[in-house]
XYZ file of C-alpha atoms in Angstrom:
680
model
C 85.794 100.119 75.997
C 87.192 96.963 77.661
C 84.884 93.990 78.183
C 84.298 93.215 81.758
C 83.885 89.628 82.948
C 82.575 88.252 86.174
C 85.507 87.482 88.439
C 85.845 85.029 91.355
C 85.691 85.868 95.107
C 89.418 85.149 95.315
C 90.267 87.598 92.668
C 88.018 90.167 94.303
C 89.833 89.550 97.607
C 93.281 90.003 95.792
C 92.218 93.227 94.304
C 90.936 94.474 97.590
C 94.201 93.457 99.339
C 96.262 95.500 96.665
C 94.143 98.524 96.838
C 94.334 98.566 100.762
C 98.181 98.119 100.742
C 98.722 100.771 98.187
C 96.460 103.107 99.972
C 98.394 102.360 103.239
C 101.664 103.163 101.364
C 100.243 106.421 100.034
C 98.955 107.497 103.316
C 102.088 106.731 105.217
C 104.396 108.610 102.795
C 102.007 111.597 102.576
C 101.951 111.759 106.476
C 105.620 111.567 106.671
C 106.086 114.490 104.075
C 103.010 116.466 105.212
C 105.007 119.070 106.813
C 108.010 119.233 104.455
C 108.955 122.860 104.072
C 110.092 122.535 100.442
C 108.933 123.086 97.742
C 106.847 125.965 99.150
C 103.695 127.577 97.413
C 103.235 131.235 98.107
C 99.611 131.160 97.606
C 98.864 128.166 99.837
C 98.589 130.446 102.949
C 95.687 132.394 101.475
C 93.654 129.192 100.533
C 94.176 127.938 104.173
C 92.867 131.415 105.479
C 89.784 131.357 103.193
C 88.904 127.993 104.353
C 89.103 128.909 107.995
C 87.170 132.156 107.286
C 84.447 130.451 105.433
C 84.154 127.574 108.051
C 83.927 130.083 110.964
C 81.686 132.656 109.143
C 84.272 135.439 109.252
C 85.461 137.606 106.537
C 88.922 137.780 105.104
C 90.552 139.334 102.040
C 93.733 137.902 100.887
C 96.755 139.963 99.456
C 95.924 139.087 95.784
C 97.255 136.566 93.334
C 95.935 133.588 95.217
C 93.029 132.918 92.857
C 89.345 132.466 93.630
C 87.396 129.224 94.116
C 84.230 129.603 96.478
C 83.207 125.990 95.824
C 86.764 124.786 96.441
C 87.045 126.732 99.697
C 83.503 125.532 100.743
C 84.717 121.849 100.422
C 87.899 122.542 102.538
C 85.837 124.461 105.257
C 83.339 121.638 105.233
C 85.984 119.061 105.579
C 87.818 120.780 108.458
C 84.774 121.594 110.321
C 83.461 118.120 110.379
C 86.962 116.723 111.352
C 87.625 119.503 113.670
C 91.191 119.733 112.066
C 91.953 123.147 113.189
C 91.119 122.240 116.851
C 93.379 119.011 116.429
C 96.227 120.024 114.387
C 99.519 121.749 115.349
C 99.035 124.454 112.713
C 96.286 125.817 110.603
C 98.368 124.620 107.564
C 98.464 121.070 108.679
C 94.789 121.143 109.329
C 93.887 121.850 105.870
C 96.527 119.629 104.427
C 94.890 116.766 106.207
C 91.893 117.286 103.674
C 94.294 117.338 100.794
C 95.775 114.029 102.003
C 92.302 112.566 102.155
C 91.627 113.779 98.641
C 94.822 112.179 97.398
C 93.880 108.748 98.856
C 90.504 108.961 97.495
C 92.016 109.690 94.065
C 94.288 106.731 94.308
C 91.403 104.392 94.886
C 89.442 105.977 91.901
C 92.560 105.658 89.755
C 92.763 101.938 90.507
C 89.060 101.488 89.514
C 89.377 103.629 86.283
C 92.435 101.469 85.315
C 90.678 98.408 85.649
C 87.646 99.638 83.577
C 90.002 100.861 80.923
C 91.299 97.272 80.383
C 94.528 97.308 82.439
C 95.273 94.074 84.298
C 95.384 93.906 88.020
C 99.131 94.245 88.243
C 99.188 97.118 85.655
C 96.706 98.845 87.719
C 98.769 98.186 90.911
C 101.844 99.737 89.026
C 99.907 102.910 88.208
C 98.718 103.370 91.834
C 102.257 102.543 93.138
C 103.646 105.184 90.851
C 101.169 107.724 92.061
C 101.562 106.754 95.773
C 105.516 106.708 95.814
C 106.701 109.296 93.280
C 108.526 112.110 94.929
C 106.933 114.465 92.488
C 103.338 113.182 93.483
C 104.144 113.607 97.243
C 105.457 117.130 96.757
C 102.555 118.209 94.728
C 99.826 116.457 96.575
C 100.920 117.823 100.011
C 100.073 121.325 98.988
C 96.793 123.026 99.600
C 95.539 123.782 96.024
C 91.788 123.385 95.044
C 92.936 121.456 91.800
C 93.405 118.341 94.062
C 89.707 118.420 94.828
C 88.809 118.953 91.105
C 90.964 116.011 90.199
C 89.050 113.750 92.562
C 85.669 115.052 91.116
C 86.940 114.449 87.398
C 88.248 110.810 88.287
C 84.969 110.127 89.987
C 83.113 111.131 86.690
C 85.255 108.962 84.536
C 84.774 105.992 86.915
C 80.859 106.462 86.745
C 81.028 106.691 82.812
C 83.147 103.676 82.470
C 80.852 101.583 84.796
C 79.611 98.591 82.930
C 75.787 98.543 82.414
C 75.619 102.224 83.523
C 72.162 103.569 84.037
C 70.847 107.150 83.638
C 71.403 107.885 87.184
C 75.129 107.040 86.968
C 75.532 109.438 83.961
C 73.623 112.171 85.763
C 75.993 111.615 88.767
C 78.998 111.833 86.283
C 77.520 115.138 84.981
C 77.267 116.391 88.488
C 80.836 115.432 89.297
C 82.135 117.173 86.120
C 80.160 120.163 87.046
C 81.687 120.136 90.697
C 85.238 119.662 89.182
C 84.905 122.655 86.971
C 83.474 124.924 89.711
C 86.378 123.933 91.914
C 88.946 124.767 89.215
C 88.385 125.973 85.591
C 91.353 123.733 84.635
C 88.979 120.823 84.926
C 87.435 121.638 81.642
C 90.092 119.695 80.081
C 88.431 116.546 81.300
C 85.308 117.239 79.397
C 86.655 115.727 76.056
C 87.636 112.566 77.634
C 84.369 112.075 79.321
C 82.353 112.937 76.114
C 84.666 110.464 74.139
C 83.949 107.711 76.623
C 80.181 108.438 76.651
C 79.936 108.549 72.941
C 81.666 105.195 72.718
C 78.994 103.598 75.152
C 75.727 105.477 74.418
C 75.551 108.562 72.235
C 72.051 109.377 73.481
C 73.311 109.385 77.022
C 76.240 111.746 75.928
C 73.731 114.302 74.775
C 71.880 114.052 78.129
C 74.901 114.524 80.126
C 75.988 117.594 77.765
C 72.578 119.181 78.442
C 72.858 118.788 82.148
C 76.314 119.979 82.344
C 75.788 122.978 80.064
C 72.835 123.928 82.178
C 74.903 123.860 85.329
C 77.783 125.773 83.874
C 75.368 128.274 82.388
C 73.962 129.005 85.836
C 77.127 128.907 87.631
C 78.925 131.073 85.172
C 75.969 133.437 84.656
C 73.420 134.422 87.309
C 75.536 132.826 90.008
C 78.915 133.961 88.686
C 79.438 136.576 91.670
C 79.104 133.527 94.184
C 80.594 130.521 92.293
C 82.749 131.503 89.449
C 86.266 130.245 89.988
C 89.405 132.039 88.865
C 92.981 130.725 88.517
C 95.894 131.772 90.886
C 98.668 133.907 89.704
C 101.494 132.076 88.153
C 104.361 131.618 90.878
C 107.048 129.341 91.679
C 107.911 126.398 91.798
C 108.160 126.108 88.071
C 107.601 122.935 86.040
C 111.282 122.371 85.900
C 111.699 122.614 89.660
C 108.812 119.882 89.972
C 110.467 117.733 87.295
C 113.703 117.699 89.176
C 111.980 115.712 91.931
C 111.230 112.868 89.561
C 112.826 113.170 86.109
C 111.916 109.550 85.130
C 108.189 110.439 85.761
C 108.368 113.540 83.725
C 109.902 111.937 80.680
C 107.841 108.687 80.814
C 104.655 110.767 81.348
C 105.443 112.918 78.231
C 106.105 109.646 76.194
C 103.140 107.675 77.351
C 100.743 110.630 76.684
C 101.664 110.415 73.146
C 102.064 106.771 72.823
C 98.802 106.135 74.527
C 97.060 107.465 71.436
C 97.979 104.222 69.647
C 95.994 102.141 72.537
C 92.426 102.438 71.953
C 91.051 102.280 75.405
C 93.469 104.887 76.698
C 92.995 107.435 73.940
C 90.436 109.581 75.750
C 92.764 109.817 78.823
C 95.730 110.464 76.529
C 93.897 113.437 75.013
C 93.369 114.921 78.432
C 96.953 114.428 79.276
C 98.202 116.125 76.187
C 95.643 119.015 76.780
C 97.084 119.405 80.231
C 100.736 119.446 78.851
C 99.681 122.183 76.430
C 98.225 124.213 79.309
C 101.587 124.181 81.005
C 102.986 126.079 78.019
C 100.225 128.882 78.214
C 101.798 131.975 80.109
C 100.164 133.050 83.200
C 98.740 129.523 84.102
C 100.012 128.227 87.572
C 102.402 125.230 86.893
C 101.410 123.641 90.275
C 97.826 123.634 89.744
C 98.077 122.013 86.398
C 100.471 119.322 87.833
C 97.815 118.577 90.446
C 95.606 117.530 87.615
C 98.289 115.726 85.560
C 99.757 113.728 88.607
C 96.554 111.338 88.868
C 96.234 110.880 85.020
C 99.708 110.062 83.596
C 100.324 106.866 85.856
C 97.487 105.014 84.135
C 98.999 106.082 80.740
C 102.445 104.727 81.628
C 101.124 101.587 82.963
C 98.777 100.988 80.217
C 101.355 101.718 77.459
C 103.804 99.309 79.164
C 101.099 96.630 79.225
C 100.425 97.121 75.618
C 104.376 96.834 74.709
C 104.538 93.732 76.716
C 101.587 92.164 74.994
C 102.588 92.801 71.619
C 105.527 90.646 71.738
C 103.379 87.399 72.211
C 101.312 86.611 69.165
C 99.197 83.428 68.705
C 99.429 80.868 65.818
C 97.267 83.182 63.664
C 99.395 86.209 64.462
C 96.814 87.709 67.021
C 97.206 88.159 70.617
C 95.632 84.958 72.183
C 92.578 85.594 74.241
C 90.324 83.566 76.526
C 86.727 84.483 75.368
C 83.902 83.205 77.012
C 81.523 81.264 74.575
C 78.236 82.658 73.703
C 74.867 80.979 73.308
C 75.550 80.188 69.704
C 78.997 78.299 70.451
C 77.403 76.480 73.211
C 74.611 75.375 71.152
C 76.950 74.216 68.332
C 78.760 72.178 70.734
C 75.678 70.388 72.083
C 74.619 69.674 68.684
C 77.911 68.234 67.681
C 77.866 65.859 70.664
C 74.274 64.755 70.072
C 75.212 64.132 66.405
C 77.757 61.398 67.779
C 75.189 59.443 69.672
C 74.810 61.356 72.693
C 78.528 61.232 73.601
C 81.721 62.883 72.462
C 84.819 61.115 71.329
C 85.939 60.549 74.877
C 82.894 58.822 75.910
C 81.391 61.839 78.110
C 78.026 63.115 77.979
C 77.083 66.032 75.812
C 77.041 68.237 78.814
C 80.659 67.203 79.545
C 81.530 67.940 75.912
C 80.097 71.485 76.230
C 81.646 72.006 79.580
C 85.062 71.235 78.169
C 84.575 73.721 75.354
C 83.675 76.395 77.984
C 86.814 75.632 80.012
C 89.238 75.606 76.988
C 87.796 79.008 76.024
C 87.343 80.933 79.354
C 89.213 80.826 82.650
C 86.100 81.630 84.351
C 84.381 78.587 82.911
C 82.057 77.732 85.555
C 79.277 79.963 84.069
C 80.003 79.012 80.470
C 79.473 75.229 81.558
C 76.320 76.137 83.393
C 74.802 77.709 80.184
C 76.106 74.808 78.035
C 74.392 72.276 80.277
C 71.211 74.476 80.143
C 71.293 74.296 76.422
C 71.805 70.545 76.523
C 68.663 70.139 78.517
C 66.817 72.565 76.242
C 67.826 70.220 73.188
C 66.278 67.201 75.096
C 69.350 65.420 75.963
C 68.730 62.571 78.429
C 72.161 62.885 80.052
C 72.457 64.238 83.530
C 73.671 67.925 83.929
C 75.922 66.991 86.885
C 79.477 67.705 86.243
C 81.834 64.783 85.717
C 84.769 64.271 88.017
C 87.139 65.332 85.127
C 85.109 68.464 84.685
C 85.408 69.345 88.479
C 89.148 68.764 88.352
C 89.649 71.207 85.420
C 86.984 73.634 86.349
C 89.544 76.351 87.123
C 92.415 75.198 84.772
C 92.303 77.534 81.636
C 94.296 76.212 78.679
C 95.600 77.750 75.648
C 95.595 75.712 72.592
C 97.460 78.188 70.279
C 101.156 77.026 69.590
C 103.377 79.564 67.766
C 104.835 77.895 64.553
C 108.648 77.333 64.266
C 110.699 79.718 62.624
C 112.873 79.287 59.540
C 115.564 78.323 61.805
C 113.809 75.761 63.460
C 113.362 77.610 66.873
C 109.896 78.598 68.174
C 108.768 82.156 67.439
C 108.484 83.010 71.023
C 112.431 82.191 71.616
C 114.055 84.997 73.739
C 110.940 86.577 74.466
C 110.699 85.839 78.206
C 114.197 87.620 78.489
C 112.856 90.576 76.750
C 109.598 90.683 78.796
C 111.870 90.734 81.923
C 113.978 93.444 80.615
C 111.254 96.148 80.048
C 110.196 96.090 83.818
C 113.810 95.971 84.853
C 114.463 99.046 82.944
C 111.641 100.868 84.299
C 112.488 99.903 87.977
C 116.089 101.114 87.441
C 114.951 104.443 85.948
C 112.645 105.036 88.825
C 115.009 103.940 91.332
C 117.658 106.410 90.275
C 114.980 109.268 89.900
C 113.518 108.652 93.232
C 116.786 108.477 94.925
C 117.385 111.985 93.541
C 113.966 113.383 94.510
C 113.324 111.978 97.999
C 116.206 113.861 99.725
C 114.993 117.210 98.127
C 111.725 116.905 99.916
C 113.326 117.056 103.518
C 110.680 114.764 105.391
C 110.037 115.926 109.035
C 107.515 115.091 111.720
C 107.540 118.304 113.296
C 104.248 119.771 112.562
C 105.150 123.200 114.210
C 107.712 125.441 112.219
C 108.550 128.891 112.479
C 105.041 130.292 112.075
C 103.868 128.211 115.038
C 106.758 129.441 117.133
C 105.831 132.884 116.302
C 102.141 132.403 117.266
C 103.538 131.030 120.680
C 105.674 133.890 121.224
C 102.980 136.374 120.562
C 100.429 134.622 122.932
C 103.033 134.852 125.544
C 104.021 138.469 125.110
C 101.443 140.348 123.005
C 98.161 138.707 123.708
C 95.199 140.731 123.126
C 97.123 143.270 120.866
C 96.170 144.394 117.418
C 98.403 142.913 114.676
C 99.278 143.320 110.985
C 99.718 140.208 109.556
C 100.359 138.564 106.152
C 97.947 135.712 104.919
C 99.862 132.889 106.539
C 100.015 134.574 109.977
C 96.302 135.466 109.728
C 95.210 131.845 109.092
C 97.713 130.629 111.883
C 96.625 133.111 114.644
C 92.897 132.854 113.829
C 93.162 129.050 113.966
C 94.837 129.381 117.503
C 91.978 131.488 118.675
C 93.235 135.081 118.264
C 90.100 137.255 117.752
C 89.878 137.969 114.043
C 88.815 141.413 114.616
C 92.283 142.185 115.920
C 94.002 140.789 112.980
C 94.480 143.203 110.014
C 95.712 141.443 106.642
C 97.673 143.411 104.043
C 94.496 143.952 101.885
C 93.184 146.249 104.711
C 96.007 148.741 104.053
C 94.821 149.417 100.593
C 94.350 153.048 101.642
C 95.428 153.356 105.324
C 96.447 150.644 107.743
C 94.440 150.309 110.884
C 96.074 151.074 114.094
C 98.265 148.178 115.287
C 100.888 147.444 117.847
C 102.642 144.422 116.327
C 103.429 143.101 112.854
C 104.101 139.426 111.838
C 105.345 138.731 108.353
C 107.133 136.035 106.496
C 109.481 136.138 103.694
C 107.245 138.126 101.248
C 107.297 141.179 103.485
C 109.188 143.221 100.923
C 106.890 142.588 98.152
C 103.902 143.408 100.195
C 105.298 146.622 101.411
C 105.952 147.548 97.869
C 102.586 146.625 96.733
C 100.800 148.380 99.691
C 102.514 151.928 100.331
C 100.326 152.349 103.404
C 101.693 149.206 104.853
C 105.231 150.406 104.224
C 104.426 153.587 106.129
C 103.130 151.603 109.024
C 106.666 150.035 109.270
C 108.113 153.478 110.064
C 109.739 153.170 113.547
C 109.287 149.452 113.695
C 111.945 147.202 115.266
C 112.455 143.498 114.869
C 111.715 141.832 118.151
C 111.790 138.158 117.465
C 112.986 136.157 114.318
C 112.041 132.451 113.591
C 113.321 130.199 111.010
C 115.600 131.334 108.090
C 115.437 131.727 104.345
C 112.153 131.277 102.654
C 110.389 130.220 105.913
C 111.743 133.157 107.919
C 109.050 134.869 110.191
C 109.676 138.132 111.850
C 107.651 139.769 114.542
C 108.049 143.534 114.528
C 107.076 146.117 117.183
C 105.483 149.023 115.652
C 105.591 152.513 116.826
C 108.905 152.608 118.806
C 110.234 155.927 119.659
C 113.233 157.049 117.583
C 116.662 156.450 119.208
C 118.403 159.453 120.537
C 121.411 160.061 118.509
C 123.180 161.669 121.417
C 122.650 158.731 123.896
C 125.484 156.386 124.250
C 124.986 152.931 122.668
C 123.466 150.425 125.100
C 125.519 147.145 124.100
C 128.988 148.492 125.403
C 127.431 149.744 128.567
C 125.868 146.291 129.218
C 129.248 144.814 128.372
C 131.053 146.917 130.763
C 128.513 146.322 133.558
C 128.540 142.607 133.009
C 132.335 142.466 133.238
C 132.154 144.015 136.550
C 129.728 141.292 137.835
C 131.931 138.563 136.708
C 134.791 139.877 138.796
C 132.594 140.026 142.011
C 133.423 137.469 144.635
C 129.800 137.368 145.905
C 128.487 136.116 142.452
C 129.110 132.571 141.313
C 128.592 132.401 137.654
C 128.690 129.497 135.358
C 130.796 129.740 132.139
C 127.724 130.108 129.954
C 126.367 132.974 132.233
C 129.841 134.734 132.382
C 129.949 134.713 128.589
C 126.472 136.270 128.227
C 127.450 139.124 130.714
C 130.923 139.725 129.039
C 129.539 140.011 125.490
C 126.849 142.412 126.819
C 123.819 140.263 125.932
C 122.078 140.551 129.316
C 119.117 142.770 130.019
C 120.375 145.952 132.022
C 117.403 145.301 134.610
C 119.027 141.978 135.388
C 122.453 143.370 135.624
C 121.270 146.019 137.994
C 119.095 143.716 140.239
C 121.794 141.024 140.488
C 124.249 143.663 141.719
C 121.811 144.834 144.271
C 120.979 141.265 145.364
C 124.595 140.319 145.775
C 124.984 143.186 148.165
C 122.416 141.385 150.434
C 123.404 137.869 150.006
C 125.725 135.616 147.957
C 124.272 134.925 144.425
C 124.609 131.971 142.227
C 123.843 132.550 138.464
C 123.252 129.388 136.732
C 122.072 130.624 133.153
C 120.528 133.332 131.203
C 118.067 131.187 129.249
C 117.175 132.430 125.756
C 113.577 133.475 124.950
C 112.968 131.560 121.564
C 113.503 133.932 118.661
C 114.801 137.048 120.445
C 118.540 136.243 120.084
C 118.044 136.366 116.327
C 116.459 139.756 116.533
C 119.431 141.119 118.586
C 117.497 141.537 121.998
C 119.275 140.986 125.113
C 118.249 138.085 127.342
C 115.745 138.979 129.878
C 115.629 135.795 131.895
C 117.971 134.587 134.568
C 117.996 131.310 136.641
C 119.400 132.170 140.318
C 120.597 129.549 142.842
C 121.212 129.532 146.407
C 119.187 131.514 148.895
C 115.937 130.871 146.967
C 113.683 132.220 149.630
C 115.506 135.439 149.778
C 115.840 135.777 146.104
C 112.132 135.287 145.604
C 111.361 137.912 148.262
C 113.848 140.338 146.814
C 112.356 140.208 143.157
C 108.758 139.955 144.222
C 109.271 143.360 146.199
C 110.691 145.230 143.181
C 108.624 148.176 141.734
C 108.252 150.252 138.724
C 110.993 149.788 136.165
C 112.671 146.771 138.002
C 109.497 144.875 138.604
C 109.741 141.411 136.873
C 106.979 139.986 134.701
C 107.322 136.673 136.546
C 109.227 135.080 139.427
C 108.970 131.170 139.454
C 110.649 128.782 141.820
C 111.704 125.789 139.962
C 113.644 122.512 140.728
C 116.842 124.155 139.534
C 116.483 127.574 141.231
C 114.506 130.722 140.865
C 113.648 131.717 137.240
C 113.244 135.563 136.851
C 111.677 137.050 133.484
C 111.558 140.656 132.713
C 109.187 142.200 130.076
C 110.374 143.375 126.734
C 112.125 146.589 126.201
C 114.164 147.939 128.981
C 114.069 151.608 129.196
C 117.336 153.142 127.818
C 120.020 154.977 130.148
C 119.679 152.438 132.962
C 123.519 151.719 132.667
C 126.115 154.487 132.150
C 129.710 153.511 131.146
């Protein structure tokens, strides 16, 4: 384990500045990509729903394949409840992703501390955190709601406690608790146990035995008597695959693989390298979810990459004796020898200084943090009975923070120094790494599709249902359950696909995303419930498409004439009326047969009473994509008469709302006009 030396206040402030700056960078990028739609994880919605259900003490059963992590769900539920994330966020998914973002920032800080304690320099640790903060692959993985992010934070916390200088029993007990929490969150965290044991054995074998006993006791209880409550299970293997993730940052993927192997040759990094190789081997196991494994890999490999790069750069600069020059603080023996040597020369060194000055110079030439070495040397001088003052000389004060290396590389056979050409080589390695990551990140960032819109198709479907089907019973998939429950829809009116294992409960509407076909195949009762269903509103497209279905519609009469030609014929007649003034957009809607037959009929009746101006047929979001006719109209001119006319309608022609606006009178009809109102 790396030796830890006291640092000055200036160095501590510099470290704090670096950590804060890198944390701000990580937070800003993750907020920007928090709502990115791709890559998407199918099991993410079930985890969000479980977190909501646990935090609000309600029941939820997912459609299967999402894995089980009661302790992970409890952590997410606690975080969202304390922060009131569901009440503040635009969507339920964004609410839980806030917790994942906080976990990512905590992991970045722990990564810095661990890197420093494993012997990385301040700038190498900064490079490791920068790689974690800005890599497109890390951004893509760490925005998804998977419990392995929480497990990674627990595991990093355990390693930080184990590598703590002068760790006490309480620190090792806390490390054991962190490892237990990591394993209870995700069984994949078991791969961190060898690294933790390795580091403990290096420091204190007896403590390692204590931690092993505590950890085994906790795991025995969790996987034994309390297994029904605490035992976690992995999610099913679904996309994205490892290749999909690697495409976001090829340089990270290649360098991580190389560094995991090369780090075995760097003694302080060997435990962490073993963890990286175990996780890489786990990716090859069939049935293991790649995203879950990468959630644990992403915080580990940046330390290995930075540590190996640091080791490579240091290898090229040997001292005169062929070893890497080090500035080592003198111990008591060296300080005593220096004092005796000074006293042997008559109480002064060759330069005429006091013995304390001689020992002070010894300490300063050996350690850049020489203030403490000089103090200990002067203390030894006083112990030996020197009559000289322990007050530092002016020369000592000038050189107090000026470390010097006395090693000089011998000239080569050609007469040139051994270090000739090394500065260029030292600059070449970082330049190549920067170029590789610049190209790789240039390819990965556009694939993430950043967006500041926290809504999305599911939020639009939620708003549509609240406006048109409030209080209805719904069949929903896992994502819609979480979204509607988070918006305040009574969970007793929401039936998830798991409720259709035998027979679906009675429902009026259904809300499903892109996985609807697979769910209907998995649950035959759900497929039967869709008999007679009609798509009423469609939001989004592709993998993010969300469809709202009306269940139990009466079958169409095969003998009845089609509605669309009748609407087009009646609309064409309205456009030719001299008492109706139409804008171009409104006329196009009428000619194409896209207006509701109740609007066509009432506009014709109103035109018989007064001139009518039709400004537009505003679209109801989502209904055009489902093929529904437009059931809203904005009328201008004679607003008082228009309002009275529509407010007095009864039965089939009674509007859902009549609102006077600054632009005119907005009339909205309810869904589903009865058939046969128009005859061609």
